[in-house]
Structures are given as C-alpha cells and as structure tokens.
Short mmCIF file of C-alpha atoms and ligand atoms in Angstrom, two decimals:
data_model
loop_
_atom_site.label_atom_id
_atom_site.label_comp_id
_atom_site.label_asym_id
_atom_site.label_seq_id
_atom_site.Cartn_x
_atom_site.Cartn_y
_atom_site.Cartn_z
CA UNK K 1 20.84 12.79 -8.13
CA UNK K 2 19.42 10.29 -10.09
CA UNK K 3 15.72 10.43 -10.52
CA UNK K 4 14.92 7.51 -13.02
CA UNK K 5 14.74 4.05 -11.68
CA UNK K 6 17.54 2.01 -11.48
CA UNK K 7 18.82 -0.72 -13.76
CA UNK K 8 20.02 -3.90 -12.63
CA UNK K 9 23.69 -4.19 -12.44
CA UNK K 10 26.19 -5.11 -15.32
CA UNK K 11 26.32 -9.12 -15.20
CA UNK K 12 23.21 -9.37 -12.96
CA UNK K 13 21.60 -13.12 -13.71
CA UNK K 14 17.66 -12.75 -14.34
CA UNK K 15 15.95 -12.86 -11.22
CA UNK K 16 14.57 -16.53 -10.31
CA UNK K 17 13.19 -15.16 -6.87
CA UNK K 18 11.34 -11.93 -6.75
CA UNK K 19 10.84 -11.06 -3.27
CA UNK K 20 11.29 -7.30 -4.31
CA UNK K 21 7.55 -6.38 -3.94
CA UNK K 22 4.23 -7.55 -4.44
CA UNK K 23 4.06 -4.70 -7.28
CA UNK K 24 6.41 -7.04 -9.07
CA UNK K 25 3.65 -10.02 -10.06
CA UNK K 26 2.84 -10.81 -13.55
CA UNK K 27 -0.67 -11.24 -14.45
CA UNK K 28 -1.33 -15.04 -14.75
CA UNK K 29 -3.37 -15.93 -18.15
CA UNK K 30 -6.34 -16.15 -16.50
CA UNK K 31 -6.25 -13.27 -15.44
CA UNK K 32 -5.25 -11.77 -19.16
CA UNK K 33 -7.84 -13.99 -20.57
CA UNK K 34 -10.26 -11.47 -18.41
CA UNK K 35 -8.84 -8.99 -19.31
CA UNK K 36 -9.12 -9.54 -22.78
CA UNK K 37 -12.46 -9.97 -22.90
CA UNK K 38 -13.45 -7.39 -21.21
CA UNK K 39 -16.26 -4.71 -22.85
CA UNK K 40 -14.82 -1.57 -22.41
CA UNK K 41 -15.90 2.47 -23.03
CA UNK K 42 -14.52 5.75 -23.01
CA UNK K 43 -14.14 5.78 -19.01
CA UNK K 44 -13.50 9.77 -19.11
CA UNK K 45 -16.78 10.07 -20.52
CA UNK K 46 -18.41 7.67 -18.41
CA UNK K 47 -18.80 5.01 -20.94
CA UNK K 48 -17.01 2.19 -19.15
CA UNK K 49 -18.90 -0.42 -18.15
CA UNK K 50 -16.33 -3.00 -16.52
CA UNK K 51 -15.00 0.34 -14.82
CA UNK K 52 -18.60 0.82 -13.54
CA UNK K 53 -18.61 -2.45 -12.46
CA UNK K 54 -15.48 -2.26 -10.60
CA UNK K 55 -16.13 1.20 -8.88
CA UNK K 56 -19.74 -0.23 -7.47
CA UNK K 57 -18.28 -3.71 -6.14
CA UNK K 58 -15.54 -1.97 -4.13
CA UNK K 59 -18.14 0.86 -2.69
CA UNK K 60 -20.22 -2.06 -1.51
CA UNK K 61 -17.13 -4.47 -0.42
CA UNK K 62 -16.06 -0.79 1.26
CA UNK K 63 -19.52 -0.23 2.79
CA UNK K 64 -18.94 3.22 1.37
CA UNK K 65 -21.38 5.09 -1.62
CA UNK K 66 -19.44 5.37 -4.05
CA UNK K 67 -16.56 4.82 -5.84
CA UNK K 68 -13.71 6.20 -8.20
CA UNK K 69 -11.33 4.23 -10.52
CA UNK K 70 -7.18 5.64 -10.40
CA UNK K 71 -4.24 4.61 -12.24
CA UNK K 72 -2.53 4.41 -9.11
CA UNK K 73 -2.38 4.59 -5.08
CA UNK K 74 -0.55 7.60 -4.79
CA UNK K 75 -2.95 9.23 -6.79
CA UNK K 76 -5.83 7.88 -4.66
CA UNK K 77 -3.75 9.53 -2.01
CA UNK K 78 -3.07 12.85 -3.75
CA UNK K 79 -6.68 13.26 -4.86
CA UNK K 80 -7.86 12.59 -1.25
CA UNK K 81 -5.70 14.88 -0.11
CA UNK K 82 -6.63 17.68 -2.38
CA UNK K 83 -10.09 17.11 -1.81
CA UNK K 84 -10.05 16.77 2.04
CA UNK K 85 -7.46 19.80 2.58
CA UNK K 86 -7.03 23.62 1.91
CA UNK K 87 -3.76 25.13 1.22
CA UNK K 88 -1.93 25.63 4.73
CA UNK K 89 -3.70 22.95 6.17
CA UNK K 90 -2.52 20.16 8.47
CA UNK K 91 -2.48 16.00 7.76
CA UNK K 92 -1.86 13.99 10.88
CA UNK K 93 -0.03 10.68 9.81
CA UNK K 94 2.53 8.59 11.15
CA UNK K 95 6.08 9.43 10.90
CA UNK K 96 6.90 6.41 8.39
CA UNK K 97 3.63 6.65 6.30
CA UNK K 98 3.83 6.37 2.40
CA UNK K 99 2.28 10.37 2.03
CA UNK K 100 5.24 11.87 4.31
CA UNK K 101 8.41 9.61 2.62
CA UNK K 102 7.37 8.26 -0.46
CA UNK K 103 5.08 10.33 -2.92
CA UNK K 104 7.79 13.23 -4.03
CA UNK K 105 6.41 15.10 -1.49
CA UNK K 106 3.19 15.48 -3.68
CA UNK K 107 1.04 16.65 -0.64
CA UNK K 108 3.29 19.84 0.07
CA UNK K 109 3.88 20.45 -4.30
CA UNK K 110 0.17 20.17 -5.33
CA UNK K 111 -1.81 20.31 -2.00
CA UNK K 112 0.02 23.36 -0.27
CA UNK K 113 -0.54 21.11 3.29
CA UNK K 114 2.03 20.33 5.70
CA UNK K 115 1.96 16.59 7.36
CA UNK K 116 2.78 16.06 11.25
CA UNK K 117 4.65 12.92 11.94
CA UNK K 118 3.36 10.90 15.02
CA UNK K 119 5.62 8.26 16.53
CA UNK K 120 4.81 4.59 17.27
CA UNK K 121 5.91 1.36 17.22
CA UNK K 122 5.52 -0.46 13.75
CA UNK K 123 3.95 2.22 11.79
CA UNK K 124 1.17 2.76 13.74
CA UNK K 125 0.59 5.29 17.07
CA UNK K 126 -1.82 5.12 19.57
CA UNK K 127 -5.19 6.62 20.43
CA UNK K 128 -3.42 8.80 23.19
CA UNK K 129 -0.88 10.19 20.56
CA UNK K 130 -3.36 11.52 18.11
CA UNK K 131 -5.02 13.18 21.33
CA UNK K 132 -1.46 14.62 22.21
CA UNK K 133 -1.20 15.78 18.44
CA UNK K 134 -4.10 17.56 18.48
CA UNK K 135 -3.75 21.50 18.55
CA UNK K 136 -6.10 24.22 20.16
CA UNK K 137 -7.77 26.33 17.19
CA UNK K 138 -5.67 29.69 17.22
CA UNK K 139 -4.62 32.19 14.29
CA UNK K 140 -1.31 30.80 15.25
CA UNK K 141 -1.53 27.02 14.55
CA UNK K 142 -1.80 25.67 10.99
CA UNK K 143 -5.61 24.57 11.12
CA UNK K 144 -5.71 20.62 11.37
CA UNK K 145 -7.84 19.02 8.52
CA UNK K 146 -7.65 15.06 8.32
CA UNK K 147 -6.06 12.07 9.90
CA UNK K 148 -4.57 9.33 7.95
CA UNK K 149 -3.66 5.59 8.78
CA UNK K 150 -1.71 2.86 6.96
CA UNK K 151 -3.77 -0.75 7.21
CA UNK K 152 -1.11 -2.37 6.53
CA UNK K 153 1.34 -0.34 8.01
CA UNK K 154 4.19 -0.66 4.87
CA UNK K 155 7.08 0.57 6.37
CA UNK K 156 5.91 -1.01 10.22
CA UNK K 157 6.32 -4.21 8.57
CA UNK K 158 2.90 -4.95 7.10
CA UNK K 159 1.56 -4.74 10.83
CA UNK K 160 -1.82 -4.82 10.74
CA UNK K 161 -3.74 -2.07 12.85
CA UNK K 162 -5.94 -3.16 15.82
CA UNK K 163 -9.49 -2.66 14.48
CA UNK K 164 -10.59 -0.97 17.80
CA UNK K 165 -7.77 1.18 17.79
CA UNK K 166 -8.82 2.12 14.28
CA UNK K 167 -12.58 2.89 15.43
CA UNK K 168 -10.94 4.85 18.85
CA UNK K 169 -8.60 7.36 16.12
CA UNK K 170 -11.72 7.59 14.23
CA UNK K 171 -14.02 8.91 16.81
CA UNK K 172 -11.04 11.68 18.01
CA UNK K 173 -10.54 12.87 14.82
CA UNK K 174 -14.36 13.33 13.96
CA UNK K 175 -14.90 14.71 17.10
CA UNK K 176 -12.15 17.52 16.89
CA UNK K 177 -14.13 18.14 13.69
CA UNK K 178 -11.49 16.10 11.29
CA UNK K 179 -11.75 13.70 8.34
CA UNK K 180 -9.69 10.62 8.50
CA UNK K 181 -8.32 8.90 5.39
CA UNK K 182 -7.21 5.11 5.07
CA UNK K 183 -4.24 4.00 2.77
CA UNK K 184 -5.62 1.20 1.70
CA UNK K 185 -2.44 -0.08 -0.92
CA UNK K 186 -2.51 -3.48 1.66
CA UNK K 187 -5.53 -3.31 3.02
CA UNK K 188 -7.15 -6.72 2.10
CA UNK K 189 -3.82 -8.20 3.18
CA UNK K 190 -4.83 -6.51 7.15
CA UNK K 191 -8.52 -8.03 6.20
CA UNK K 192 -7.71 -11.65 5.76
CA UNK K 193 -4.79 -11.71 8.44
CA UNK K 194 -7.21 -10.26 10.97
CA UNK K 195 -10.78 -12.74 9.64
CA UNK K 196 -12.35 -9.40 9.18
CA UNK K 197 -14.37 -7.85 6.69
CA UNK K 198 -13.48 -5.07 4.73
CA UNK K 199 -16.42 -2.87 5.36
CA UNK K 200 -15.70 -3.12 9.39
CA UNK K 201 -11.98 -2.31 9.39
CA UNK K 202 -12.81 1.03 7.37
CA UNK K 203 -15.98 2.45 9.20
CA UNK K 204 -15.33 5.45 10.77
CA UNK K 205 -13.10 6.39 7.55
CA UNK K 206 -14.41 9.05 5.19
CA UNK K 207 -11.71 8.08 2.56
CA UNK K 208 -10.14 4.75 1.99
CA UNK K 209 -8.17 3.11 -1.37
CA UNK K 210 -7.09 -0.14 -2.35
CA UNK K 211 -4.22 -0.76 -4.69
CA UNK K 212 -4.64 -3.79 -6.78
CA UNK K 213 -1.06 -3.88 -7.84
CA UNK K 214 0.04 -5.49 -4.74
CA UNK K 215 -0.83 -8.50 -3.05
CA UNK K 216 -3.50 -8.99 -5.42
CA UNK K 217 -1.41 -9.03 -8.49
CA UNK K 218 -3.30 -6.61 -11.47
CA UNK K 219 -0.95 -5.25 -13.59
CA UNK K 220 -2.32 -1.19 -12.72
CA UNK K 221 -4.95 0.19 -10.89
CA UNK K 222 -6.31 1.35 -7.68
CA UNK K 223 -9.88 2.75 -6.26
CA UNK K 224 -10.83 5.25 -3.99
CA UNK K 225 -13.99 5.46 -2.39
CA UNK K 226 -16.01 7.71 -0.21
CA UNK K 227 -19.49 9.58 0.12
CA UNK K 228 -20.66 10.56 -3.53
CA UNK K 229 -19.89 13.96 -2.85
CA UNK K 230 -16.27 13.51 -1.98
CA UNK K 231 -15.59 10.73 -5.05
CA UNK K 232 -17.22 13.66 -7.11
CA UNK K 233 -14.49 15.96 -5.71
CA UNK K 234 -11.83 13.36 -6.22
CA UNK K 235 -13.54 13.30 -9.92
CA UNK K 236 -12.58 16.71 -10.90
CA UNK K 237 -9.09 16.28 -9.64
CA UNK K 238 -8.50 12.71 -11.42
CA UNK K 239 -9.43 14.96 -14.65
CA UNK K 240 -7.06 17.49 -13.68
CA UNK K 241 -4.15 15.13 -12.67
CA UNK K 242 -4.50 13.56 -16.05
CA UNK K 243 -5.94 10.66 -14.05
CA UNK K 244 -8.95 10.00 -16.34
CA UNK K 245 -8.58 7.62 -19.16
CA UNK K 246 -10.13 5.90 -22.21
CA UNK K 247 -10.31 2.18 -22.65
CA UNK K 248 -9.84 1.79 -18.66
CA UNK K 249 -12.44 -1.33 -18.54
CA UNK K 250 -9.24 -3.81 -19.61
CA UNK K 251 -7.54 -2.89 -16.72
CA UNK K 252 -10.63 -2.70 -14.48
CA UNK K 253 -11.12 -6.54 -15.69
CA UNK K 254 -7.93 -7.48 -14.04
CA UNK K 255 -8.79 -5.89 -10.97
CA UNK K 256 -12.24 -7.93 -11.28
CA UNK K 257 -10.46 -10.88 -11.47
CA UNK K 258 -7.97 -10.16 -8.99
CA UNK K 259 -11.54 -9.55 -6.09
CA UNK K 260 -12.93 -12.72 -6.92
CA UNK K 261 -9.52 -15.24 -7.25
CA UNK K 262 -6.87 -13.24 -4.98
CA UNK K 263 -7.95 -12.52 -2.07
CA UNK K 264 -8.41 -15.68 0.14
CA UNK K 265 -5.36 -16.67 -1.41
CA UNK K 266 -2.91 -13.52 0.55
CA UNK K 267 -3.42 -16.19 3.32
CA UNK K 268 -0.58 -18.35 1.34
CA UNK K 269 1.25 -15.37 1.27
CA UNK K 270 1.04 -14.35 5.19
CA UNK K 271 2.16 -18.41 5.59
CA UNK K 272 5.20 -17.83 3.51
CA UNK K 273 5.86 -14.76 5.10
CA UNK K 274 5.79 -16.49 8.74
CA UNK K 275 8.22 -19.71 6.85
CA UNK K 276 10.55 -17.21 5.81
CA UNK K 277 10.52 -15.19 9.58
CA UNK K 278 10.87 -18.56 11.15
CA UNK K 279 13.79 -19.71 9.00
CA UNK K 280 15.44 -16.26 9.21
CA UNK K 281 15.12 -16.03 12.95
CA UNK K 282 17.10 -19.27 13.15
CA UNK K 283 20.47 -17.92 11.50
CA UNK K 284 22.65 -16.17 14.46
CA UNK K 285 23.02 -12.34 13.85
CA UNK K 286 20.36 -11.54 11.76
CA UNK K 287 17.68 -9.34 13.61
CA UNK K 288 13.92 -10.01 12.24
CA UNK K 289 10.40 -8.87 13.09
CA UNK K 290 7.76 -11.70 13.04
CA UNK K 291 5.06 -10.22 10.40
CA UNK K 292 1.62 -10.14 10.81
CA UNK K 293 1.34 -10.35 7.22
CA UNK K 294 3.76 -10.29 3.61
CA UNK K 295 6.02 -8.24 4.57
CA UNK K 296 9.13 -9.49 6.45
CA UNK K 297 12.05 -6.69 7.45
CA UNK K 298 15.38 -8.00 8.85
CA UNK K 299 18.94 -6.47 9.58
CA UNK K 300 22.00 -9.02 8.72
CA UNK K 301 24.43 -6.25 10.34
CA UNK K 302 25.02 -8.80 13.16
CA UNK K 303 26.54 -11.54 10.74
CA UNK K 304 29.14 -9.40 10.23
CA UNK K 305 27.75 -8.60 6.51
CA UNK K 306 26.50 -5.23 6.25
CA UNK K 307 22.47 -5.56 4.90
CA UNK K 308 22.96 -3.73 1.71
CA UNK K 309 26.02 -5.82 1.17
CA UNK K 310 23.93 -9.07 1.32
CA UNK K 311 20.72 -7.27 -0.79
CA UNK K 312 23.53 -6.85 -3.64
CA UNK K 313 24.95 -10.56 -3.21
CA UNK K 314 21.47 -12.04 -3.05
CA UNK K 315 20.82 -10.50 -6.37
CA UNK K 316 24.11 -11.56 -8.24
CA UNK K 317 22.45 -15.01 -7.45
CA UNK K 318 19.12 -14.42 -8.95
CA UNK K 319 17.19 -13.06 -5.61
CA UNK K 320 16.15 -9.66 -5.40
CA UNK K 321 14.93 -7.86 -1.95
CA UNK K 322 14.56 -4.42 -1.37
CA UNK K 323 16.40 -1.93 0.92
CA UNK K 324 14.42 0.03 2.74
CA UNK K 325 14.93 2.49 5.66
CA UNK K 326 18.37 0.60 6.35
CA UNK K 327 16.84 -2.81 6.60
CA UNK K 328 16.20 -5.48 3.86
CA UNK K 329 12.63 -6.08 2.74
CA UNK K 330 11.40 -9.47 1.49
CA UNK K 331 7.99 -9.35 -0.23
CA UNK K 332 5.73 -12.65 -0.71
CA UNK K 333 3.27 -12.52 -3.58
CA UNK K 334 1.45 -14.93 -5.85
CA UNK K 335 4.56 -15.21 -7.72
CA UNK K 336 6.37 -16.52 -5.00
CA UNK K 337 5.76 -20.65 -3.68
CA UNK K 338 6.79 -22.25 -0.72
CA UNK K 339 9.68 -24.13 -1.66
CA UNK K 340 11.10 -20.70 -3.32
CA UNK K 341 10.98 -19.41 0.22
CA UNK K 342 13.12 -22.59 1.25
CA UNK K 343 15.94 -21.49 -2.02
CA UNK K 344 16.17 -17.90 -0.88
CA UNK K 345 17.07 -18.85 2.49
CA UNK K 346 19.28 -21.57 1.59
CA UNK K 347 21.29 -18.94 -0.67
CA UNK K 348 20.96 -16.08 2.30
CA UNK K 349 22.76 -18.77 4.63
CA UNK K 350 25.34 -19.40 1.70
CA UNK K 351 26.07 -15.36 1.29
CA UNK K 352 26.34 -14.93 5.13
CA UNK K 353 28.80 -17.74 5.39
CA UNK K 354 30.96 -16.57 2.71
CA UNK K 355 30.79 -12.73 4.69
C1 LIG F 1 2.44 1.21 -2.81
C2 LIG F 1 1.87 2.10 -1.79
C3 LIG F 1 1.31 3.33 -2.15
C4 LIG F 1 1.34 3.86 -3.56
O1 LIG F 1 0.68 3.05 -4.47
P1 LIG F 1 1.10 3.08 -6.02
O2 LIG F 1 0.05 2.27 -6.66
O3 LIG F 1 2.48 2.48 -6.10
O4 LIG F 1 1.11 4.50 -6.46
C5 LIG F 1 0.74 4.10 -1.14
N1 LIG F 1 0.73 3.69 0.13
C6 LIG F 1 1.27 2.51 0.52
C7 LIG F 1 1.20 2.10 1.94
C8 LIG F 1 1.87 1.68 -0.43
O5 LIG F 1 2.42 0.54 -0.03
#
C-alpha cells in the first residue's frame, strides 16, 4: 500500500499538456503580484484583514452571514460535517460523492457518522430518491442528520445539478427536520454554465464551500460559509484540526484575485471542454459523455487499447490525464488554450493508432 503520492515514471518527458486537474494551475503573475502585496495579520487571532475581506465577499456572493477561511475543501467538508453531525449519525450523499470515496474516510475517523449512498445518473439522484432514503425515527435506525450535494457533480462528470431539483432536495430534507450541505469545490463552474447566480443555486443550503484551487486557479484555499452560529462552530473545529493559521491574508489575496479575474473566464474552459468532447466523440471506439462543464470522462476500451494503457502512453508524450473510477479524466483549466486541446487529441489519435 502506498500512501504517498506518486512520482512520475522513470524517463517521463515534462508535461506540455496538463489536463490532470484544475488543482494543477500555476498562479499567473498577476495574480502573485496580488498576492504579494497583500496586508496581512495573524488570521488565528483575527488579525487578518485580506482574510476578512475574503470571508465577507464570499458570505455576500453566497447570500449566506458569514463566512470562514480553510486551507482546503476537504476540510470545509470535515468541519461541516463535525459541526452538523453527532457521533452515530447519518449523512445522505450520493454514492460517488467526494465525502464517501475520497477524504480517507475522514467522516467515519473524526466524525463517528456513517454516509448512505444514493444512486443516480451522473452524480446526482433525484427528489424521489432522497424521499425513498429517508428512514422512520426508531431506536433502531441510525438517526439521519444532513443531506449533502455535489454542484458540480466531480465524479458525474462535472454535471451540473438542476437548480429546482436542488431547491425540491432542500425542502425534503428541512422538512424531515435535516440540514443539507453543498460541496461547493466546482461550484462557480455549475454557476456560469447554468447563467445563474451563486446566491440562488445555494438557497435552501445551510452549508456550502468553494475551493479556489480549481477552476479558479489560487494556489490554496477554500471557504465555508453558513449562519454565524454554524461558521462559529466550524471555528472551533478549524482550531482543532490545525486549520487556523498566521499570515493567511497572502493566500486570501490570491483567492481575491481569482473572484474578480476567474470566474467569467470558466466559460473558456466549459468551450474547451465541449472542443475536446466533440473531437473525442469523432474517433471510433472511444465512449464519451458530453460535459456540461470542465470535466470530460471517456473509456478508449473500444479501440482496442485498454484506458489506463493510453493514460500511461499519453504521458510518455508530455500529456497527463487522470484515471478515475476506470475511465480517463481530462481537466480544462486556465492553463490549458484551445489549440492545446487540438495537440492532445492529435497525440490521443496517434496512441490509439499505434494500439
Ligand atoms: C477537490 C474536491 C474536494 C476537496 O477539495 P481539496 O481542496 O482538494 O481538499 C471536495 N469535493 C469535491 C467535489 C472536489 O472536487
């Protein structure tokens, strides 16, 4: 078992097309230059003003009351979930969603709750299955606490949630007398594909997060907001997580910059996202999902080259994807152009040719 992250392979040329993940970008010098700048605090002791500044744009953009600054998503997650939940309690999530597979299993470790996996297509079930899900209140059954949803949907394939669906799973959970939580990591991504504004796809949500190390291309940083009682909850376990930090305001900056200059821009990315569908879709025997936003799964099995086979031959030429729940992941990000798209699926033709 190998715990650390991987290295690339021996011989492996540097990597000319990232399409790994959006939690690959650099940040660009204007964004450093921000950065740099930036007047900065003890943020543990609530001296941070860029930090401030952050946490109160993203409760208003959020249309929630306030706000708390994390080093990462899965801590926004963890936090939420230790504030929301009692040990023994239940989470109702979908089956694929980032709290069940991909957090260490942080919610069982530290929260003591157990998570029950709804089906649906894409990462995201229906109004009728969270109804379904929902048990009677007995000394038998594990009492049922909060409801979470993806927007994006990461492993769905970046699908964006239907904002009425959204408002439906809100209503049944609040009125079975649950919370419901929002992963956020993608969430601006779901905003600009669907022309909506942030504060409308998360009412209805006690809890919601955005990560600003994807799409929007800050080197670390996420923020969780809520009522001001609950972000004073998720305080004391930020503290207790070793969450809270010092000089925080130069990475706040980042994430300053990255609200005002990187957000209309995910639109490029959803385009490049649709190029590289389009041109994928086009070579026989690969299988691919048309993606509502950056995010585009396929399956090359049909070629006749086995998908992990072509993620390893991809990156002996300098283009890394991912491989995720048996299918290959391409990521676009502000790190990744048009005609880059065109190179990567010139050289995917090339590798599936050679088989
Ligand atoms: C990336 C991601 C997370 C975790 O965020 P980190 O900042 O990497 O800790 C949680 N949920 C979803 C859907 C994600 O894509």
């Amino acid at each position: 078992m190998v715990h650390a992250p991987e290295r690339p392979p021996a011989g492996a040329p540097p990597i000319r097309i990232n399409l790994y993940s959006d939690t690959q970008t650099k940040p660009t010098p204007a964004m450093l230059e921000a950065m740099m700048r930036a007047e900065v605090g003890d943020e543990q002791h609530g001296d941070d003003p860029t930090v401030h500044a952050l946490c109160d744009r993203m409760a208003a953009l959020m249309g929630k009351e306030a706000a708390v600054f994390m080093p990462s998503g899965t801590m926004c997650n963890v936090a939420a979930t230790l504030v929301h939940c009692r040990p023994g309690e239940e989470i109702i999530a979908h089956e694929t969603a980032h709290i069940l597979t991909s957090e260490g299993g942080a919610h069982a470790a530290l929260g003591s709750v157990q998570i029950l996996p709804l089906k649906g297509d894409r990462g995201m079930y229906s109004a009728d299955a969270l109804r379904g899900a929902l048990r009677g209140k007995s000394r038998h059954t594990p009492t049922q606490r909060l409801v979470e949803v993806e927007q994006t949907a990461n492993t769905g394939g970046g699908a964006v949630w239907d904002r009425a669906v959204l408002a439906e799973i809100a209503e049944i959970a609040h009125g079975a007398g649950l919370s419901t939580h929002m992963d956020g990591a993608r969430l601006m991504n779901a905003c600009v594909a669907a022309g909506i504004p942030a504060a409308e796809m998360t009412a209805g949500y006690d809890s919601v997060w955005l990560d600003f190390t994807k799409g929007l291309g800050a080197p670390l940083g996420a923020v969780l907001c809520g009522t001001r009682d609950f972000i004073d909850e998720a305080w004391r376990w930020k503290q207790r997580l070793g969450g809270a930090m010092r000089q925080a305001g130069v990475c706040a900056a980042g994430c300053l910059y990255a609200l005002d200059h990187n957000i209309d821009r995910l639109a490029d990315d959803h385009a490049n996202a649709k190029a590289l569908y389009r041109g994928l879709s086009q070579i026989p025997g690969i299988a691919v999902t048309e993606p509502d936003t950056n995010l585009v799964y396929f399956d090359t099995a049909g070629t006749g080259v086995a998908s992990l086979d072509v993620v390893r031959a991809l990156r002996m030429e300098g283009v890394q994807v991912s491989f995720l729940g048996g299918r290959i992941r391409a990521c676009l990000h502000l790190d990744v152009t048009a005609p880059m798209v065109e190179e990567a699926l010139q050289v995917l033709r090339a590798v599936v040719a050679r088989g």
